């Protein structure tokens, strides 16, 4: 290969990257102007997905006999709604944390979790409660859906949910927490081995 052939090959290899850089430089102002709109579009898309998932979760809650419209513990709801006014995503994370805490407390109260060195959380916690028949499969699905929604917000860095969506999530989470607390207390209308129905 001669020097001339080498430079011709080099020029043809570098032609498309050089053209791409020139186009980006020429259009950078227009790209920077449109970037916020693209970000807002993505945020609206995430909010729409989140709202749809909450709607599906509401159907699941009603099908299991948990009353979405029942009066949840107002102090817990009020506290979480105050957090949601500052950060909807933080309120969702805190609401889910409370559900996990209630699930762990139920396991401890029933003597199912003796090893204090290991902390069950998320799917492992729900599977353990399902295995011990303190929740049924439909309740497991609700808890797992709450986990998935929380993970989308926390791990995907999506802070773009509305206060209203956070309120609805909070309501579902508080209802789930109260079902665990009710099972732990053995209230008369609660069957001991089916905490959420």
JSON list of C-alpha atoms in Angstrom, two decimals:
[
{"chain": "A", "resi": 1, "resn": "UNK", "atom": "CA", "xyz": [0.00, 0.00, 0.00]},
{"chain": "A", "resi": 2, "resn": "UNK", "atom": "CA", "xyz": [1.45, 3.33, -1.02]},
{"chain": "A", "resi": 3, "resn": "UNK", "atom": "CA", "xyz": [1.22, 6.55, 0.98]},
{"chain": "A", "resi": 4, "resn": "UNK", "atom": "CA", "xyz": [-1.34, 7.86, -1.44]},
{"chain": "A", "resi": 5, "resn": "UNK", "atom": "CA", "xyz": [-3.54, 4.80, -1.01]},
{"chain": "A", "resi": 6, "resn": "UNK", "atom": "CA", "xyz": [-3.07, 5.00, 2.76]},
{"chain": "A", "resi": 7, "resn": "UNK", "atom": "CA", "xyz": [-4.26, 8.64, 2.92]},
{"chain": "A", "resi": 8, "resn": "UNK", "atom": "CA", "xyz": [-7.18, 7.89, 0.59]},
{"chain": "A", "resi": 9, "resn": "UNK", "atom": "CA", "xyz": [-8.23, 5.00, 2.84]},
{"chain": "A", "resi": 10, "resn": "UNK", "atom": "CA", "xyz": [-7.79, 7.16, 5.95]},
{"chain": "A", "resi": 11, "resn": "UNK", "atom": "CA", "xyz": [-9.86, 9.98, 4.42]},
{"chain": "A", "resi": 12, "resn": "UNK", "atom": "CA", "xyz": [-12.70, 7.65, 3.49]},
{"chain": "A", "resi": 13, "resn": "UNK", "atom": "CA", "xyz": [-12.65, 6.10, 6.99]},
{"chain": "A", "resi": 14, "resn": "UNK", "atom": "CA", "xyz": [-12.77, 9.48, 8.71]},
{"chain": "A", "resi": 15, "resn": "UNK", "atom": "CA", "xyz": [-15.26, 11.12, 6.37]},
{"chain": "A", "resi": 16, "resn": "UNK", "atom": "CA", "xyz": [-18.48, 10.15, 8.17]},
{"chain": "A", "resi": 17, "resn": "UNK", "atom": "CA", "xyz": [-17.25, 11.04, 11.70]},
{"chain": "A", "resi": 18, "resn": "UNK", "atom": "CA", "xyz": [-16.01, 14.42, 10.49]},
{"chain": "A", "resi": 19, "resn": "UNK", "atom": "CA", "xyz": [-19.33, 15.10, 8.75]},
{"chain": "A", "resi": 20, "resn": "UNK", "atom": "CA", "xyz": [-21.21, 14.06, 11.91]},
{"chain": "A", "resi": 21, "resn": "UNK", "atom": "CA", "xyz": [-19.15, 16.43, 14.07]},
{"chain": "A", "resi": 22, "resn": "UNK", "atom": "CA", "xyz": [-19.71, 19.28, 11.61]},
{"chain": "A", "resi": 23, "resn": "UNK", "atom": "CA", "xyz": [-23.48, 18.66, 11.62]},
{"chain": "A", "resi": 24, "resn": "UNK", "atom": "CA", "xyz": [-23.61, 18.54, 15.43]},
{"chain": "A", "resi": 25, "resn": "UNK", "atom": "CA", "xyz": [-21.59, 21.74, 15.70]},
{"chain": "A", "resi": 26, "resn": "UNK", "atom": "CA", "xyz": [-23.78, 23.46, 13.11]},
{"chain": "A", "resi": 27, "resn": "UNK", "atom": "CA", "xyz": [-27.00, 22.35, 14.83]},
{"chain": "A", "resi": 28, "resn": "UNK", "atom": "CA", "xyz": [-25.88, 22.52, 18.46]},
{"chain": "A", "resi": 29, "resn": "UNK", "atom": "CA", "xyz": [-27.98, 25.61, 19.22]},
{"chain": "A", "resi": 30, "resn": "UNK", "atom": "CA", "xyz": [-31.13, 23.97, 17.83]},
{"chain": "A", "resi": 31, "resn": "UNK", "atom": "CA", "xyz": [-30.34, 20.71, 19.65]},
{"chain": "A", "resi": 32, "resn": "UNK", "atom": "CA", "xyz": [-29.84, 22.52, 22.96]},
{"chain": "A", "resi": 33, "resn": "UNK", "atom": "CA", "xyz": [-33.14, 24.37, 22.48]},
{"chain": "A", "resi": 34, "resn": "UNK", "atom": "CA", "xyz": [-35.06, 21.11, 21.87]},
{"chain": "A", "resi": 35, "resn": "UNK", "atom": "CA", "xyz": [-33.40, 19.07, 24.64]},
{"chain": "A", "resi": 36, "resn": "UNK", "atom": "CA", "xyz": [-35.68, 20.31, 27.47]},
{"chain": "A", "resi": 37, "resn": "UNK", "atom": "CA", "xyz": [-38.73, 19.42, 25.38]},
{"chain": "A", "resi": 38, "resn": "UNK", "atom": "CA", "xyz": [-37.39, 15.92, 24.85]},
{"chain": "A", "resi": 39, "resn": "UNK", "atom": "CA", "xyz": [-36.77, 15.54, 28.56]},
{"chain": "A", "resi": 40, "resn": "UNK", "atom": "CA", "xyz": [-40.30, 16.77, 29.39]},
{"chain": "A", "resi": 41, "resn": "UNK", "atom": "CA", "xyz": [-41.72, 14.32, 26.85]},
{"chain": "A", "resi": 42, "resn": "UNK", "atom": "CA", "xyz": [-39.85, 11.47, 28.53]},
{"chain": "A", "resi": 43, "resn": "UNK", "atom": "CA", "xyz": [-41.10, 12.61, 31.95]},
{"chain": "A", "resi": 44, "resn": "UNK", "atom": "CA", "xyz": [-44.71, 12.73, 30.73]},
{"chain": "A", "resi": 45, "resn": "UNK", "atom": "CA", "xyz": [-44.31, 9.24, 29.26]},
{"chain": "A", "resi": 46, "resn": "UNK", "atom": "CA", "xyz": [-42.98, 7.92, 32.60]},
{"chain": "A", "resi": 47, "resn": "UNK", "atom": "CA", "xyz": [-45.83, 9.60, 34.51]},
{"chain": "A", "resi": 48, "resn": "UNK", "atom": "CA", "xyz": [-48.37, 8.07, 32.12]},
{"chain": "A", "resi": 49, "resn": "UNK", "atom": "CA", "xyz": [-46.85, 4.60, 32.64]},
{"chain": "A", "resi": 50, "resn": "UNK", "atom": "CA", "xyz": [-46.78, 5.10, 36.41]},
{"chain": "A", "resi": 51, "resn": "UNK", "atom": "CA", "xyz": [-50.42, 6.26, 36.49]},
{"chain": "A", "resi": 52, "resn": "UNK", "atom": "CA", "xyz": [-51.49, 3.28, 34.37]},
{"chain": "A", "resi": 53, "resn": "UNK", "atom": "CA", "xyz": [-49.63, 0.88, 36.67]},
{"chain": "A", "resi": 54, "resn": "UNK", "atom": "CA", "xyz": [-51.37, 2.49, 39.67]},
{"chain": "A", "resi": 55, "resn": "UNK", "atom": "CA", "xyz": [-54.72, 2.00, 37.96]},
{"chain": "A", "resi": 56, "resn": "UNK", "atom": "CA", "xyz": [-53.93, -1.70, 37.44]},
{"chain": "A", "resi": 57, "resn": "UNK", "atom": "CA", "xyz": [-52.81, -1.94, 41.06]},
{"chain": "A", "resi": 58, "resn": "UNK", "atom": "CA", "xyz": [-56.13, -0.42, 42.16]},
{"chain": "A", "resi": 59, "resn": "UNK", "atom": "CA", "xyz": [-57.99, -3.16, 40.31]},
{"chain": "A", "resi": 60, "resn": "UNK", "atom": "CA", "xyz": [-55.85, -5.83, 41.97]},
{"chain": "A", "resi": 61, "resn": "UNK", "atom": "CA", "xyz": [-56.46, -4.28, 45.39]},
{"chain": "A", "resi": 62, "resn": "UNK", "atom": "CA", "xyz": [-60.23, -4.29, 44.88]},
{"chain": "A", "resi": 63, "resn": "UNK", "atom": "CA", "xyz": [-60.17, -7.89, 43.58]},
{"chain": "A", "resi": 64, "resn": "UNK", "atom": "CA", "xyz": [-58.41, -9.13, 46.74]},
{"chain": "A", "resi": 65, "resn": "UNK", "atom": "CA", "xyz": [-61.01, -7.56, 49.00]},
{"chain": "A", "resi": 66, "resn": "UNK", "atom": "CA", "xyz": [-58.79, -4.78, 50.30]},
{"chain": "A", "resi": 67, "resn": "UNK", "atom": "CA", "xyz": [-60.84, -1.63, 50.17]},
{"chain": "A", "resi": 68, "resn": "UNK", "atom": "CA", "xyz": [-59.01, 1.10, 48.29]},
{"chain": "A", "resi": 69, "resn": "UNK", "atom": "CA", "xyz": [-61.57, 3.58, 49.55]},
{"chain": "A", "resi": 70, "resn": "UNK", "atom": "CA", "xyz": [-61.41, 2.59, 53.22]},
{"chain": "A", "resi": 71, "resn": "UNK", "atom": "CA", "xyz": [-60.04, 5.12, 55.63]},
{"chain": "A", "resi": 72, "resn": "UNK", "atom": "CA", "xyz": [-56.33, 4.47, 55.95]},
{"chain": "A", "resi": 73, "resn": "UNK", "atom": "CA", "xyz": [-54.45, 5.50, 59.08]},
{"chain": "A", "resi": 74, "resn": "UNK", "atom": "CA", "xyz": [-54.68, 9.24, 58.66]},
{"chain": "A", "resi": 75, "resn": "UNK", "atom": "CA", "xyz": [-51.53, 10.06, 60.66]},
{"chain": "A", "resi": 76, "resn": "UNK", "atom": "CA", "xyz": [-49.35, 7.87, 58.44]},
{"chain": "A", "resi": 77, "resn": "UNK", "atom": "CA", "xyz": [-51.06, 9.11, 55.28]},
{"chain": "A", "resi": 78, "resn": "UNK", "atom": "CA", "xyz": [-50.77, 12.75, 56.40]},
{"chain": "A", "resi": 79, "resn": "UNK", "atom": "CA", "xyz": [-47.07, 12.34, 57.19]},
{"chain": "A", "resi": 80, "resn": "UNK", "atom": "CA", "xyz": [-46.34, 10.74, 53.81]},
{"chain": "A", "resi": 81, "resn": "UNK", "atom": "CA", "xyz": [-48.42, 13.35, 51.96]},
{"chain": "A", "resi": 82, "resn": "UNK", "atom": "CA", "xyz": [-46.39, 16.11, 53.61]},
{"chain": "A", "resi": 83, "resn": "UNK", "atom": "CA", "xyz": [-43.26, 14.41, 52.28]},
{"chain": "A", "resi": 84, "resn": "UNK", "atom": "CA", "xyz": [-44.93, 14.14, 48.84]},
{"chain": "A", "resi": 85, "resn": "UNK", "atom": "CA", "xyz": [-45.45, 17.90, 48.77]},
{"chain": "A", "resi": 86, "resn": "UNK", "atom": "CA", "xyz": [-41.67, 18.25, 48.90]},
{"chain": "A", "resi": 87, "resn": "UNK", "atom": "CA", "xyz": [-40.76, 15.18, 46.83]},
{"chain": "A", "resi": 88, "resn": "UNK", "atom": "CA", "xyz": [-43.28, 12.75, 45.39]},
{"chain": "A", "resi": 89, "resn": "UNK", "atom": "CA", "xyz": [-40.59, 10.16, 44.68]},
{"chain": "A", "resi": 90, "resn": "UNK", "atom": "CA", "xyz": [-39.25, 10.33, 48.24]},
{"chain": "A", "resi": 91, "resn": "UNK", "atom": "CA", "xyz": [-42.78, 9.80, 49.60]},
{"chain": "A", "resi": 92, "resn": "UNK", "atom": "CA", "xyz": [-43.19, 6.70, 47.43]},
{"chain": "A", "resi": 93, "resn": "UNK", "atom": "CA", "xyz": [-39.86, 5.30, 48.67]},
{"chain": "A", "resi": 94, "resn": "UNK", "atom": "CA", "xyz": [-40.81, 5.98, 52.30]},
{"chain": "A", "resi": 95, "resn": "UNK", "atom": "CA", "xyz": [-44.28, 4.46, 51.87]},
{"chain": "A", "resi": 96, "resn": "UNK", "atom": "CA", "xyz": [-42.76, 1.27, 50.47]},
{"chain": "A", "resi": 97, "resn": "UNK", "atom": "CA", "xyz": [-40.20, 1.19, 53.28]},
{"chain": "A", "resi": 98, "resn": "UNK", "atom": "CA", "xyz": [-43.11, 1.26, 55.75]},
{"chain": "A", "resi": 99, "resn": "UNK", "atom": "CA", "xyz": [-44.77, -1.71, 53.98]},
{"chain": "A", "resi": 100, "resn": "UNK", "atom": "CA", "xyz": [-41.54, -3.73, 54.20]},
{"chain": "A", "resi": 101, "resn": "UNK", "atom": "CA", "xyz": [-41.15, -2.81, 57.87]},
{"chain": "A", "resi": 102, "resn": "UNK", "atom": "CA", "xyz": [-44.70, -4.01, 58.59]},
{"chain": "A", "resi": 103, "resn": "UNK", "atom": "CA", "xyz": [-44.03, -7.27, 56.73]},
{"chain": "A", "resi": 104, "resn": "UNK", "atom": "CA", "xyz": [-40.85, -7.88, 58.73]},
{"chain": "A", "resi": 105, "resn": "UNK", "atom": "CA", "xyz": [-42.66, -7.09, 62.00]},
{"chain": "A", "resi": 106, "resn": "UNK", "atom": "CA", "xyz": [-45.36, -9.64, 61.11]},
{"chain": "A", "resi": 107, "resn": "UNK", "atom": "CA", "xyz": [-42.72, -12.30, 60.49]},
{"chain": "A", "resi": 108, "resn": "UNK", "atom": "CA", "xyz": [-41.00, -11.52, 63.80]},
{"chain": "A", "resi": 109, "resn": "UNK", "atom": "CA", "xyz": [-44.31, -11.52, 65.70]},
{"chain": "A", "resi": 110, "resn": "UNK", "atom": "CA", "xyz": [-45.15, -14.94, 64.29]},
{"chain": "A", "resi": 111, "resn": "UNK", "atom": "CA", "xyz": [-41.68, -16.27, 65.12]},
{"chain": "A", "resi": 112, "resn": "UNK", "atom": "CA", "xyz": [-40.86, -16.88, 61.48]},
{"chain": "A", "resi": 113, "resn": "UNK", "atom": "CA", "xyz": [-37.71, -14.84, 61.38]},
{"chain": "A", "resi": 114, "resn": "UNK", "atom": "CA", "xyz": [-35.23, -15.75, 64.07]},
{"chain": "A", "resi": 115, "resn": "UNK", "atom": "CA", "xyz": [-31.92, -14.85, 62.40]},
{"chain": "A", "resi": 116, "resn": "UNK", "atom": "CA", "xyz": [-31.37, -11.17, 63.28]},
{"chain": "A", "resi": 117, "resn": "UNK", "atom": "CA", "xyz": [-28.23, -11.01, 61.12]},
{"chain": "A", "resi": 118, "resn": "UNK", "atom": "CA", "xyz": [-30.25, -11.27, 57.91]},
{"chain": "A", "resi": 119, "resn": "UNK", "atom": "CA", "xyz": [-32.79, -8.64, 56.88]},
{"chain": "A", "resi": 120, "resn": "UNK", "atom": "CA", "xyz": [-35.37, -9.79, 54.39]},
{"chain": "A", "resi": 121, "resn": "UNK", "atom": "CA", "xyz": [-36.65, -7.15, 52.05]},
{"chain": "A", "resi": 122, "resn": "UNK", "atom": "CA", "xyz": [-38.52, -6.81, 48.80]},
{"chain": "A", "resi": 123, "resn": "UNK", "atom": "CA", "xyz": [-39.29, -9.92, 46.85]},
{"chain": "A", "resi": 124, "resn": "UNK", "atom": "CA", "xyz": [-37.55, -12.24, 49.35]},
{"chain": "A", "resi": 125, "resn": "UNK", "atom": "CA", "xyz": [-39.74, -10.92, 52.16]},
{"chain": "A", "resi": 126, "resn": "UNK", "atom": "CA", "xyz": [-42.94, -11.31, 50.16]},
{"chain": "A", "resi": 127, "resn": "UNK", "atom": "CA", "xyz": [-41.93, -14.82, 49.05]},
{"chain": "A", "resi": 128, "resn": "UNK", "atom": "CA", "xyz": [-41.28, -15.81, 52.66]},
{"chain": "A", "resi": 129, "resn": "UNK", "atom": "CA", "xyz": [-44.72, -14.54, 53.71]},
{"chain": "A", "resi": 130, "resn": "UNK", "atom": "CA", "xyz": [-46.29, -16.37, 50.76]},
{"chain": "A", "resi": 131, "resn": "UNK", "atom": "CA", "xyz": [-44.48, -19.58, 51.65]},
{"chain": "A", "resi": 132, "resn": "UNK", "atom": "CA", "xyz": [-45.76, -19.38, 55.23]},
{"chain": "A", "resi": 133, "resn": "UNK", "atom": "CA", "xyz": [-49.26, -18.66, 53.86]},
{"chain": "A", "resi": 134, "resn": "UNK", "atom": "CA", "xyz": [-49.64, -15.30, 55.59]},
{"chain": "A", "resi": 135, "resn": "UNK", "atom": "CA", "xyz": [-50.42, -13.84, 52.18]},
{"chain": "A", "resi": 136, "resn": "UNK", "atom": "CA", "xyz": [-51.95, -15.37, 49.09]},
{"chain": "A", "resi": 137, "resn": "UNK", "atom": "CA", "xyz": [-50.63, -15.09, 45.56]},
{"chain": "A", "resi": 138, "resn": "UNK", "atom": "CA", "xyz": [-52.82, -12.10, 44.70]},
{"chain": "A", "resi": 139, "resn": "UNK", "atom": "CA", "xyz": [-51.52, -10.23, 47.77]},
{"chain": "A", "resi": 140, "resn": "UNK", "atom": "CA", "xyz": [-47.98, -11.21, 46.81]},
{"chain": "A", "resi": 141, "resn": "UNK", "atom": "CA", "xyz": [-48.63, -9.69, 43.36]},
{"chain": "A", "resi": 142, "resn": "UNK", "atom": "CA", "xyz": [-49.84, -6.42, 44.90]},
{"chain": "A", "resi": 143, "resn": "UNK", "atom": "CA", "xyz": [-46.78, -6.20, 47.13]},
{"chain": "A", "resi": 144, "resn": "UNK", "atom": "CA", "xyz": [-44.48, -7.00, 44.25]},
{"chain": "A", "resi": 145, "resn": "UNK", "atom": "CA", "xyz": [-46.18, -4.36, 42.08]},
{"chain": "A", "resi": 146, "resn": "UNK", "atom": "CA", "xyz": [-45.62, -1.81, 44.85]},
{"chain": "A", "resi": 147, "resn": "UNK", "atom": "CA", "xyz": [-41.95, -2.89, 44.88]},
{"chain": "A", "resi": 148, "resn": "UNK", "atom": "CA", "xyz": [-41.59, -2.58, 41.09]},
{"chain": "A", "resi": 149, "resn": "UNK", "atom": "CA", "xyz": [-43.14, 0.90, 41.03]},
{"chain": "A", "resi": 150, "resn": "UNK", "atom": "CA", "xyz": [-40.90, 2.02, 43.87]},
{"chain": "A", "resi": 151, "resn": "UNK", "atom": "CA", "xyz": [-37.85, 0.60, 42.10]},
{"chain": "A", "resi": 152, "resn": "UNK", "atom": "CA", "xyz": [-38.66, 2.46, 38.90]},
{"chain": "A", "resi": 153, "resn": "UNK", "atom": "CA", "xyz": [-38.61, 5.71, 40.79]},
{"chain": "A", "resi": 154, "resn": "UNK", "atom": "CA", "xyz": [-35.61, 5.00, 43.00]},
{"chain": "A", "resi": 155, "resn": "UNK", "atom": "CA", "xyz": [-33.33, 3.05, 40.66]},
{"chain": "A", "resi": 156, "resn": "UNK", "atom": "CA", "xyz": [-34.20, 4.55, 37.30]},
{"chain": "A", "resi": 157, "resn": "UNK", "atom": "CA", "xyz": [-33.87, 8.06, 38.65]},
{"chain": "A", "resi": 158, "resn": "UNK", "atom": "CA", "xyz": [-37.36, 9.05, 37.58]},
{"chain": "A", "resi": 159, "resn": "UNK", "atom": "CA", "xyz": [-38.42, 11.90, 39.83]},
{"chain": "A", "resi": 160, "resn": "UNK", "atom": "CA", "xyz": [-41.20, 12.95, 37.53]},
{"chain": "A", "resi": 161, "resn": "UNK", "atom": "CA", "xyz": [-44.37, 11.68, 39.13]},
{"chain": "A", "resi": 162, "resn": "UNK", "atom": "CA", "xyz": [-47.18, 13.92, 40.22]},
{"chain": "A", "resi": 163, "resn": "UNK", "atom": "CA", "xyz": [-48.30, 14.59, 43.75]},
{"chain": "A", "resi": 164, "resn": "UNK", "atom": "CA", "xyz": [-51.61, 12.89, 42.88]},
{"chain": "A", "resi": 165, "resn": "UNK", "atom": "CA", "xyz": [-49.85, 9.69, 41.76]},
{"chain": "A", "resi": 166, "resn": "UNK", "atom": "CA", "xyz": [-47.78, 9.73, 44.94]},
{"chain": "A", "resi": 167, "resn": "UNK", "atom": "CA", "xyz": [-50.98, 10.11, 47.00]},
{"chain": "A", "resi": 168, "resn": "UNK", "atom": "CA", "xyz": [-52.53, 7.07, 45.34]},
{"chain": "A", "resi": 169, "resn": "UNK", "atom": "CA", "xyz": [-49.37, 4.98, 45.84]},
{"chain": "A", "resi": 170, "resn": "UNK", "atom": "CA", "xyz": [-49.27, 6.08, 49.49]},
{"chain": "A", "resi": 171, "resn": "UNK", "atom": "CA", "xyz": [-52.87, 4.94, 49.99]},
{"chain": "A", "resi": 172, "resn": "UNK", "atom": "CA", "xyz": [-52.14, 1.47, 48.59]},
{"chain": "A", "resi": 173, "resn": "UNK", "atom": "CA", "xyz": [-48.98, 1.16, 50.66]},
{"chain": "A", "resi": 174, "resn": "UNK", "atom": "CA", "xyz": [-50.71, 2.22, 53.89]},
{"chain": "A", "resi": 175, "resn": "UNK", "atom": "CA", "xyz": [-53.56, -0.25, 53.27]},
{"chain": "A", "resi": 176, "resn": "UNK", "atom": "CA", "xyz": [-50.97, -3.04, 52.79]},
{"chain": "A", "resi": 177, "resn": "UNK", "atom": "CA", "xyz": [-49.13, -2.02, 55.98]},
{"chain": "A", "resi": 178, "resn": "UNK", "atom": "CA", "xyz": [-52.36, -1.97, 57.96]},
{"chain": "A", "resi": 179, "resn": "UNK", "atom": "CA", "xyz": [-53.26, -5.45, 56.69]},
{"chain": "A", "resi": 180, "resn": "UNK", "atom": "CA", "xyz": [-49.97, -6.75, 58.12]},
{"chain": "A", "resi": 181, "resn": "UNK", "atom": "CA", "xyz": [-50.54, -4.95, 61.41]},
{"chain": "A", "resi": 182, "resn": "UNK", "atom": "CA", "xyz": [-54.08, -6.35, 61.61]},
{"chain": "A", "resi": 183, "resn": "UNK", "atom": "CA", "xyz": [-52.78, -9.89, 61.01]},
{"chain": "A", "resi": 184, "resn": "UNK", "atom": "CA", "xyz": [-50.14, -9.38, 63.68]},
{"chain": "A", "resi": 185, "resn": "UNK", "atom": "CA", "xyz": [-52.83, -8.36, 66.23]},
{"chain": "A", "resi": 186, "resn": "UNK", "atom": "CA", "xyz": [-55.15, -11.26, 65.21]},
{"chain": "A", "resi": 187, "resn": "UNK", "atom": "CA", "xyz": [-58.19, -9.05, 64.89]},
{"chain": "A", "resi": 188, "resn": "UNK", "atom": "CA", "xyz": [-61.42, -11.06, 64.71]},
{"chain": "A", "resi": 189, "resn": "UNK", "atom": "CA", "xyz": [-62.17, -10.51, 61.02]},
{"chain": "A", "resi": 190, "resn": "UNK", "atom": "CA", "xyz": [-58.63, -11.41, 59.97]},
{"chain": "A", "resi": 191, "resn": "UNK", "atom": "CA", "xyz": [-57.70, -14.99, 59.31]},
{"chain": "A", "resi": 192, "resn": "UNK", "atom": "CA", "xyz": [-54.27, -15.69, 60.82]},
{"chain": "A", "resi": 193, "resn": "UNK", "atom": "CA", "xyz": [-52.81, -17.34, 57.71]},
{"chain": "A", "resi": 194, "resn": "UNK", "atom": "CA", "xyz": [-54.13, -14.91, 55.13]},
{"chain": "A", "resi": 195, "resn": "UNK", "atom": "CA", "xyz": [-53.03, -11.50, 56.29]},
{"chain": "A", "resi": 196, "resn": "UNK", "atom": "CA", "xyz": [-54.29, -9.44, 53.39]},
{"chain": "A", "resi": 197, "resn": "UNK", "atom": "CA", "xyz": [-57.74, -10.79, 52.57]}
]
